[in-house]
Short mmCIF file of N, CA, C and O in Angstrom, two decimals:
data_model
loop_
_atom_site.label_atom_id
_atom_site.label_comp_id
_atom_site.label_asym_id
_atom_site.label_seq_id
_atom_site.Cartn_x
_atom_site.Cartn_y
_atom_site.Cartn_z
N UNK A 1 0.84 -1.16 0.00
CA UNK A 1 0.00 0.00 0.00
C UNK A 1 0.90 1.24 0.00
O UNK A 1 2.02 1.34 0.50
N UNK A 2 0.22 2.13 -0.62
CA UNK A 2 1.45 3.38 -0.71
C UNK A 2 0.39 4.59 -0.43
O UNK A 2 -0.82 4.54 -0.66
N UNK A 3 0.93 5.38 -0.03
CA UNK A 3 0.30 6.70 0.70
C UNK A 3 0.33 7.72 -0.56
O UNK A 3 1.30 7.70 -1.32
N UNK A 4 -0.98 8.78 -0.84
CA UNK A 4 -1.06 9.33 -1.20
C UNK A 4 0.19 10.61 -0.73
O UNK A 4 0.59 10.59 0.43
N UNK A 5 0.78 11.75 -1.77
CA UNK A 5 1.66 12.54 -1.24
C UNK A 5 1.23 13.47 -0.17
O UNK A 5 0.03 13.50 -0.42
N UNK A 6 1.43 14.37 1.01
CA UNK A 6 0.93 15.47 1.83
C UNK A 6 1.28 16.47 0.88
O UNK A 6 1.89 16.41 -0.19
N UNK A 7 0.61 17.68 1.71
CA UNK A 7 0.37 18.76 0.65
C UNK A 7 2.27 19.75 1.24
O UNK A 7 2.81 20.77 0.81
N UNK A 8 2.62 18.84 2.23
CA UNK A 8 4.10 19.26 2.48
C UNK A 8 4.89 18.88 1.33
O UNK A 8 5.67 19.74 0.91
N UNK A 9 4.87 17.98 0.84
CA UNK A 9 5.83 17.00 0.01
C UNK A 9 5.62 17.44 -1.48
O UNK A 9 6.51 17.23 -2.30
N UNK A 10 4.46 18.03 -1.83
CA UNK A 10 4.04 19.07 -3.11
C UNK A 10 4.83 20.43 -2.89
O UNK A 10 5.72 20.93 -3.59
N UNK A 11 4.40 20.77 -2.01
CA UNK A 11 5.21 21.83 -1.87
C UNK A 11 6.88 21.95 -1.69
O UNK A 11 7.52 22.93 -1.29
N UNK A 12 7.19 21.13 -1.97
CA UNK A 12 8.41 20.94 -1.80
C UNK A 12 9.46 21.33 -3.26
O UNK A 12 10.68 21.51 -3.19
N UNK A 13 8.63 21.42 -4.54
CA UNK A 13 9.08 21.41 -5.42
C UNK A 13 8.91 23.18 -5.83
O UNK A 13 8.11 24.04 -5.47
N UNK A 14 10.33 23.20 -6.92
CA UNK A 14 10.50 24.58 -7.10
C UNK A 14 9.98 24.58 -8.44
O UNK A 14 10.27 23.78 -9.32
N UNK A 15 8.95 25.84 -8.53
CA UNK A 15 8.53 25.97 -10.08
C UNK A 15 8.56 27.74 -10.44
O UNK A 15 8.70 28.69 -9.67
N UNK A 16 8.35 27.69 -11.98
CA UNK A 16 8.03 29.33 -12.33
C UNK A 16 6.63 29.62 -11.64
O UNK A 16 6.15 28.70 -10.98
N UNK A 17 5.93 30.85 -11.75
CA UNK A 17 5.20 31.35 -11.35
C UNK A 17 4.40 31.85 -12.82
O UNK A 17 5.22 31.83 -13.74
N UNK A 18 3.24 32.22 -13.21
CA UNK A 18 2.41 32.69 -14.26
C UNK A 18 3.07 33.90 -14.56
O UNK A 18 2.60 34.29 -15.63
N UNK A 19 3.97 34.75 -14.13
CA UNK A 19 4.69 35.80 -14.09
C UNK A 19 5.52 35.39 -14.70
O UNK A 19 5.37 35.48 -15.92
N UNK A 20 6.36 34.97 -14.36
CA UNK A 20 7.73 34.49 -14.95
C UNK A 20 7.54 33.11 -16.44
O UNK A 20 8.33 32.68 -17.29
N UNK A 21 6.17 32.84 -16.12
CA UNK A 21 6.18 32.54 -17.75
C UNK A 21 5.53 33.11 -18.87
O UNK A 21 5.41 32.88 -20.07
N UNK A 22 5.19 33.83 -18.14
CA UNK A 22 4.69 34.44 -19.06
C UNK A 22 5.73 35.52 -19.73
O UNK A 22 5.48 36.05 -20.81
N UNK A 23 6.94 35.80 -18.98
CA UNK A 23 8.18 36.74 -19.79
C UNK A 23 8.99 35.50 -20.61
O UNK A 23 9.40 35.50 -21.77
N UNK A 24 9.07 34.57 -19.70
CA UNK A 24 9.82 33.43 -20.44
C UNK A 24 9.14 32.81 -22.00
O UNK A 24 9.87 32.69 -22.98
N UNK A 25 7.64 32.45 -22.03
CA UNK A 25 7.14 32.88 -23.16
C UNK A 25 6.93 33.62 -24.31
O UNK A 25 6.69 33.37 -25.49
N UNK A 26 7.09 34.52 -23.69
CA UNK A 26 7.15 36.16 -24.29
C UNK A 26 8.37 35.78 -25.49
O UNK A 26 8.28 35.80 -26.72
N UNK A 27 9.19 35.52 -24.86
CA UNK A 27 10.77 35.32 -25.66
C UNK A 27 10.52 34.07 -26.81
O UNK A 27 10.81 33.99 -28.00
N UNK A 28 9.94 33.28 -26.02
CA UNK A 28 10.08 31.89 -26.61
C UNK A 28 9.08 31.99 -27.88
O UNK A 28 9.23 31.22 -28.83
N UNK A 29 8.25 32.78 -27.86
CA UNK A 29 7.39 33.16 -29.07
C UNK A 29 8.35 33.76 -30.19
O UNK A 29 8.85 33.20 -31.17
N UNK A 30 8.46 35.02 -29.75
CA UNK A 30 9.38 35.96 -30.54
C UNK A 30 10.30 34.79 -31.13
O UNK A 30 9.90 34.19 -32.13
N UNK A 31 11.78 34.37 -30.42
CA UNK A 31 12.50 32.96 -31.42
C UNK A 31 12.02 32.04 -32.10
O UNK A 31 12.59 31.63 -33.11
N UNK A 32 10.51 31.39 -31.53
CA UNK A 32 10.01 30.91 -32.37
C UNK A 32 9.54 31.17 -33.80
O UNK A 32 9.54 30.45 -34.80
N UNK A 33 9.18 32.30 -33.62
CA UNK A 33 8.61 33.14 -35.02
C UNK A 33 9.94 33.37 -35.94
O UNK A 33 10.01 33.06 -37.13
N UNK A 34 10.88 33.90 -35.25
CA UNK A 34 11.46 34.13 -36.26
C UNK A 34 12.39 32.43 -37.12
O UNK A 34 12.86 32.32 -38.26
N UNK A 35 12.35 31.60 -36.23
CA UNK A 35 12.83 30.28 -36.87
C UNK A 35 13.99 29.68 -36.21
O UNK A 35 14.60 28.70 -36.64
N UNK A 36 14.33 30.46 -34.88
CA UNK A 36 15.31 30.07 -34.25
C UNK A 36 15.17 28.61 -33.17
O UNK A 36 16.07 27.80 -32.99
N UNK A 37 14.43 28.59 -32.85
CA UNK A 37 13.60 27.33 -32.18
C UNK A 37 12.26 27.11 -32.48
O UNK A 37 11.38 27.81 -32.98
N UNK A 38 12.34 25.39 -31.85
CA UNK A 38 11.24 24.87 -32.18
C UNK A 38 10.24 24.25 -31.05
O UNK A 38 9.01 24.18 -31.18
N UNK A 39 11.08 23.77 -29.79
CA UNK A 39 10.36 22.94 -28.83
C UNK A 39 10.71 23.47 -27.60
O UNK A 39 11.67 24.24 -27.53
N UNK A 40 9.90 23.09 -26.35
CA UNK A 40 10.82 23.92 -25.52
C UNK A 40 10.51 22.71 -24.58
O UNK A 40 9.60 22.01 -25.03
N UNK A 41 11.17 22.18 -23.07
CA UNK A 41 10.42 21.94 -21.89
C UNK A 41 10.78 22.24 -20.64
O UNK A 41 11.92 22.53 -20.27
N UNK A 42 9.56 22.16 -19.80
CA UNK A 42 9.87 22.36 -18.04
C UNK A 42 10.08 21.25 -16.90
O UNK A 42 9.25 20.44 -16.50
N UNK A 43 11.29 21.41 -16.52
CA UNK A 43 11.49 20.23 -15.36
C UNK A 43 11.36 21.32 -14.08
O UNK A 43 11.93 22.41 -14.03
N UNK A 44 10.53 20.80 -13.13
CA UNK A 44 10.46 21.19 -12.00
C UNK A 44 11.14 20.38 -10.60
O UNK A 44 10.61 19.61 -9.80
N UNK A 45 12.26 20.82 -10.68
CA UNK A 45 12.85 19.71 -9.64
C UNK A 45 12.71 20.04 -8.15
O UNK A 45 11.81 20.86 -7.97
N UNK A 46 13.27 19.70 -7.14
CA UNK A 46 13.31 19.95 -5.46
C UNK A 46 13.85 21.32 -5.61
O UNK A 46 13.05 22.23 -5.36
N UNK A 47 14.75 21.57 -5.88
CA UNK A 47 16.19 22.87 -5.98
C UNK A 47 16.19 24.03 -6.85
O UNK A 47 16.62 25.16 -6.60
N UNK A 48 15.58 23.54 -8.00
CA UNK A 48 15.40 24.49 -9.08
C UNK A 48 14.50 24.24 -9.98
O UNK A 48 14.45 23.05 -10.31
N UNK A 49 13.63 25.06 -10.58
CA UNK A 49 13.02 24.75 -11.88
C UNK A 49 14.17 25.19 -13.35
O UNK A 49 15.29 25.71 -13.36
N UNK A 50 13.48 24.82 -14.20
CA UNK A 50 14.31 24.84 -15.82
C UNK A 50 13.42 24.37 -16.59
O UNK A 50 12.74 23.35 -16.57
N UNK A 51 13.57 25.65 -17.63
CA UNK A 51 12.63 25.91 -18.67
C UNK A 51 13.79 25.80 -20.13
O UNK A 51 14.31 26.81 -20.59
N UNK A 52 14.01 24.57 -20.62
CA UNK A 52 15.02 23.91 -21.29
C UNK A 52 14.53 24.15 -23.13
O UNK A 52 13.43 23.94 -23.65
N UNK A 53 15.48 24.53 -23.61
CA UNK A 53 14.81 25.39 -25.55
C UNK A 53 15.64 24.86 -25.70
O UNK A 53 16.64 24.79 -24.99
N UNK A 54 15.21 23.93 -27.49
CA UNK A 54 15.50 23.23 -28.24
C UNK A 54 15.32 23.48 -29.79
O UNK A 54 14.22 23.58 -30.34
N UNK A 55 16.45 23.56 -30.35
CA UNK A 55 16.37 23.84 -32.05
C UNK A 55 15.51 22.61 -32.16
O UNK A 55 14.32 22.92 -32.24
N UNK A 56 15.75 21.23 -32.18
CA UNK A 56 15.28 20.20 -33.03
C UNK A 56 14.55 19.12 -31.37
O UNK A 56 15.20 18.83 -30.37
N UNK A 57 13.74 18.93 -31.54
CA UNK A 57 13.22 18.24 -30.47
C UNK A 57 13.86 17.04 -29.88
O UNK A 57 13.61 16.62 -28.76
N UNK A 58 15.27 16.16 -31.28
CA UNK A 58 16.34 15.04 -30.53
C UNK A 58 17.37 15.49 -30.06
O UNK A 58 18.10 14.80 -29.34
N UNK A 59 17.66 16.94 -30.43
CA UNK A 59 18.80 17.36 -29.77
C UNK A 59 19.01 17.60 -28.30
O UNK A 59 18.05 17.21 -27.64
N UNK A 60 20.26 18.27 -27.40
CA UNK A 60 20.30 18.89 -26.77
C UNK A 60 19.93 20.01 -26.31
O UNK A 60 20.48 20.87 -27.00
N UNK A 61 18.89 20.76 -25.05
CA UNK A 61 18.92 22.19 -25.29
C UNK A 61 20.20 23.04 -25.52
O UNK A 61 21.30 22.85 -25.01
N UNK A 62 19.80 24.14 -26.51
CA UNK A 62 20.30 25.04 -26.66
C UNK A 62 20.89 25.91 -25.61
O UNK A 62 22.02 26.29 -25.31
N UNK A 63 19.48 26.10 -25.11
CA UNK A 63 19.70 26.88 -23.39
C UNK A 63 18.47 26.61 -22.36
O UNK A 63 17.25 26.50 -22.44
N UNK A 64 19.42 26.59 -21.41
CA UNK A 64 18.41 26.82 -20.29
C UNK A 64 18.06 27.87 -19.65
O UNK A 64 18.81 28.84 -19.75
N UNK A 65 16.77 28.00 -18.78
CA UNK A 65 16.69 29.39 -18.23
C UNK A 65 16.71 28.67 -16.82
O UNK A 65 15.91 27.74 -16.87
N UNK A 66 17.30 28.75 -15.66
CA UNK A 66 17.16 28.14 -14.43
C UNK A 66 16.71 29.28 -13.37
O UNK A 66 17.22 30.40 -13.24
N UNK A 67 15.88 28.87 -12.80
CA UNK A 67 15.37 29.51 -11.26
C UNK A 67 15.86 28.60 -10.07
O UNK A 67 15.39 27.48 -9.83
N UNK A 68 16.89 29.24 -9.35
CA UNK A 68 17.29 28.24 -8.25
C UNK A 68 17.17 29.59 -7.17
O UNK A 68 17.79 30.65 -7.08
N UNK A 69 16.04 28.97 -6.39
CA UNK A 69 15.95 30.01 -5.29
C UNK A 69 17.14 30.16 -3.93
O UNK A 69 17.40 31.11 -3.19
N UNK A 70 17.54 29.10 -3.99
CA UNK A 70 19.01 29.08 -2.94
C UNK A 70 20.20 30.57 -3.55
O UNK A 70 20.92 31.20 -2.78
N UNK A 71 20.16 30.67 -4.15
CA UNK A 71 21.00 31.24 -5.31
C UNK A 71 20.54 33.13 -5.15
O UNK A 71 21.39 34.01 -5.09
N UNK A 72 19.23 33.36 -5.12
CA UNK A 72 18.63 34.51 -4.56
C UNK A 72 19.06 35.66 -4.10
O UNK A 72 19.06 36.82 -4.51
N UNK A 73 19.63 34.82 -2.68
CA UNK A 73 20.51 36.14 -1.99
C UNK A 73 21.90 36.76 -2.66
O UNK A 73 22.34 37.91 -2.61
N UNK A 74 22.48 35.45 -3.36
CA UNK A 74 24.03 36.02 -3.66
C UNK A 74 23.85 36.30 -5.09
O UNK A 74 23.61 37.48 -5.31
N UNK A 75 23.89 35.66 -5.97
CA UNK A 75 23.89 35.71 -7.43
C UNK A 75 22.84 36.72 -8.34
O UNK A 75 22.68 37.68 -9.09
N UNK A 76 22.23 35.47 -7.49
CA UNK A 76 20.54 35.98 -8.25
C UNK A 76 19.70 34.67 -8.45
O UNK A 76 20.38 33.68 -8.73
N UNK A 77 18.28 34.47 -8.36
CA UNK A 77 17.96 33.30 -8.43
C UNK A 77 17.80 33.10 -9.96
O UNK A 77 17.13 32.07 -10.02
N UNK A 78 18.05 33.53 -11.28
CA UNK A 78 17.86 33.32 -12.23
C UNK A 78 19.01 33.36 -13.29
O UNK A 78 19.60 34.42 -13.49
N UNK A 79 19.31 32.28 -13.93
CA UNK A 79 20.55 32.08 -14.85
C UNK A 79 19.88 31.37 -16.00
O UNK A 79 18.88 30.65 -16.00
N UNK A 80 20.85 31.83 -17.23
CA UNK A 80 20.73 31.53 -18.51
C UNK A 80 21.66 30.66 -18.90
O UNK A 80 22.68 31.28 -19.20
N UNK A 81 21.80 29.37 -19.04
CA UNK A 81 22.86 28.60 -19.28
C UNK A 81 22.97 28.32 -21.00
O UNK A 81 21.84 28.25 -21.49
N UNK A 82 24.11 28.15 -22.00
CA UNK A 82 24.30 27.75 -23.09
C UNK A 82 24.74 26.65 -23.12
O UNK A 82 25.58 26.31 -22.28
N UNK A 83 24.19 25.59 -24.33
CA UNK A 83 24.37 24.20 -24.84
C UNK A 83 25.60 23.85 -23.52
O UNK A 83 25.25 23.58 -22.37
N UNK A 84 27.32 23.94 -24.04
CA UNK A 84 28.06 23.78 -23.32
C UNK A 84 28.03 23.77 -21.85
O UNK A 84 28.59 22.87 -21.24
N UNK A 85 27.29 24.87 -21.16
CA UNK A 85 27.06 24.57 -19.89
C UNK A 85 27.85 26.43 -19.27
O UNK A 85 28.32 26.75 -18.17
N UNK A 86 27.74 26.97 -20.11
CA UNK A 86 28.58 28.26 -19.89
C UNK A 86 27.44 29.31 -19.61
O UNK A 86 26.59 29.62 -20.46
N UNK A 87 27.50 29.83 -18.33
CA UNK A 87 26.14 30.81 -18.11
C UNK A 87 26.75 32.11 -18.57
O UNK A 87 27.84 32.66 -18.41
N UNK A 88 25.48 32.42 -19.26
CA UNK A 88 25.25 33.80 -20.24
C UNK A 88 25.12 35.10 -19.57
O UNK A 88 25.61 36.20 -19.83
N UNK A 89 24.03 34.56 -18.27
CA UNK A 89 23.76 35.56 -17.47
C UNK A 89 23.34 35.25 -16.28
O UNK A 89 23.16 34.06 -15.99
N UNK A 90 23.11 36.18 -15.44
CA UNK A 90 22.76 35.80 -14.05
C UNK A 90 22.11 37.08 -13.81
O UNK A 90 22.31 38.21 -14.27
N UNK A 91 21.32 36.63 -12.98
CA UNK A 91 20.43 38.08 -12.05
C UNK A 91 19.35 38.02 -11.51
O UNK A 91 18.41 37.44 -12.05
N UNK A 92 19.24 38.73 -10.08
CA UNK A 92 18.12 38.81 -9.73
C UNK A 92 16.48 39.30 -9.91
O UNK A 92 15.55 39.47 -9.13
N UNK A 93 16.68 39.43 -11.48
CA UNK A 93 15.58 40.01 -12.22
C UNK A 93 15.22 39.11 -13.46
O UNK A 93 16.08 38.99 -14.33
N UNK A 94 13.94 38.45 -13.61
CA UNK A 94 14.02 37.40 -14.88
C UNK A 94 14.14 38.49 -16.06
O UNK A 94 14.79 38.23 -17.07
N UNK A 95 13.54 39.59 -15.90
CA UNK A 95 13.53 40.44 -17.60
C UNK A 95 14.87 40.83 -17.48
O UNK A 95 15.37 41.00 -18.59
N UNK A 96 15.47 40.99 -16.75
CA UNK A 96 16.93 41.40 -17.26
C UNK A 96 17.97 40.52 -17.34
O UNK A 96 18.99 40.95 -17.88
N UNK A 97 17.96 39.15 -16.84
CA UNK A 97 18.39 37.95 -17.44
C UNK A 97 18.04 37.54 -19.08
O UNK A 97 18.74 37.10 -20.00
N UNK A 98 16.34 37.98 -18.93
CA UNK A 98 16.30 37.74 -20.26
C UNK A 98 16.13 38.43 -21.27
O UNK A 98 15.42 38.23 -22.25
N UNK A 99 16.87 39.35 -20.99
CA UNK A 99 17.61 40.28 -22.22
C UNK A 99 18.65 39.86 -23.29
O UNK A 99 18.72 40.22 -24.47
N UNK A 100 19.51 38.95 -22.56
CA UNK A 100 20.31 38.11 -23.16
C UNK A 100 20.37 37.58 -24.88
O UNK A 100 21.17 37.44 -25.81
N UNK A 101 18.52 37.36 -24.41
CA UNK A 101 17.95 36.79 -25.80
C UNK A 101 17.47 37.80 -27.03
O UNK A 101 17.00 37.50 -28.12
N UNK A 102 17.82 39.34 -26.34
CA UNK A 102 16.99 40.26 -26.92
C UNK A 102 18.34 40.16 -28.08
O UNK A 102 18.01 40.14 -29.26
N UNK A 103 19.50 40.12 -27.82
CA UNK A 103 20.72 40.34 -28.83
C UNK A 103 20.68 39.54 -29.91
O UNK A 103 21.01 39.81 -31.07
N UNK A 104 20.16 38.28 -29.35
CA UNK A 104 20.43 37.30 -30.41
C UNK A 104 19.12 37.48 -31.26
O UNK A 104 19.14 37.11 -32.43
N UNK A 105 18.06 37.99 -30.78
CA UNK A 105 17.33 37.83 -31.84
C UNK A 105 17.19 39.72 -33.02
O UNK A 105 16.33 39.82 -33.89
N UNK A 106 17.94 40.58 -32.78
CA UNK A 106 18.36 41.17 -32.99
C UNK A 106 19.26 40.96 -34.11
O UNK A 106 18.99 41.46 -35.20
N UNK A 107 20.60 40.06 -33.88
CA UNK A 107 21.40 39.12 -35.24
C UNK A 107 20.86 38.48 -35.87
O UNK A 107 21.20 38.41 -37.05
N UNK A 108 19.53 37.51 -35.27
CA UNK A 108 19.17 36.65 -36.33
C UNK A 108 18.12 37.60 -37.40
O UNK A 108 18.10 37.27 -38.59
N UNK A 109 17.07 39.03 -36.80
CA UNK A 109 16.41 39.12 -38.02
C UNK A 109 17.28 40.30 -38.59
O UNK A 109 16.50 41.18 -38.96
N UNK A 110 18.26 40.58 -38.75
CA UNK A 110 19.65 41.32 -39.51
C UNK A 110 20.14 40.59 -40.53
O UNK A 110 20.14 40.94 -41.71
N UNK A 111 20.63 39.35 -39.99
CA UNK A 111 21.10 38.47 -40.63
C UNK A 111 21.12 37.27 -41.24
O UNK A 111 22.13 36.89 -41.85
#
């Protein structure tokens, strides 16, 4: 027999908020449109959530956007990681983390 979860043990997990996806969306539209990605997904783990973008749906993400609330006080709870694993940005503000993306899509409809 196995026990249904408590509403402690739900709560236990770190996720975005309708706020924060809705900026994280925001972006993910815009690249989408222009042809830069195609798929995106959300892992909600104990520690951090990650909202993971993908050119081709077998590949690797491209990038991640991570919310690690431990991270908050010093850094910032929000980082932009690339394929390699090399963070782009950091900060305690998701729109100004995700500015990051404003450049690149800037080169791509230029170029």
């Amino acid at each position: 027999m196995v026990a249904f979860p408590t509403a402690n043990a739900r709560a236990a997990v770190v996720s975005f908020d309708r706020r924060e996806l809705s900026q994280i969306l925001g972006v993910y539209g815009r690249m989408v449109a222009s042809g830069e990605w195609r798929d995106y997904a959300i892992d909600m783990l104990k520690d951090r959530a990650v909202f993971s973008i993908f050119r081709r749906t077998s590949e690797m993400p491209l990038y991640r956007i991570v919310k690690d609330p431990k991270l908050a006080r010093r850094q910032g709870a929000y980082q932009v990681v690339a394929a390699g694993g090399v963070v782009l940005k950091r900060g305690h503000e998701l729109a100004a983390v995700l500015k990051v993306f404003d450049r690149n899509l800037r080169v791509a409809e230029n170029g």
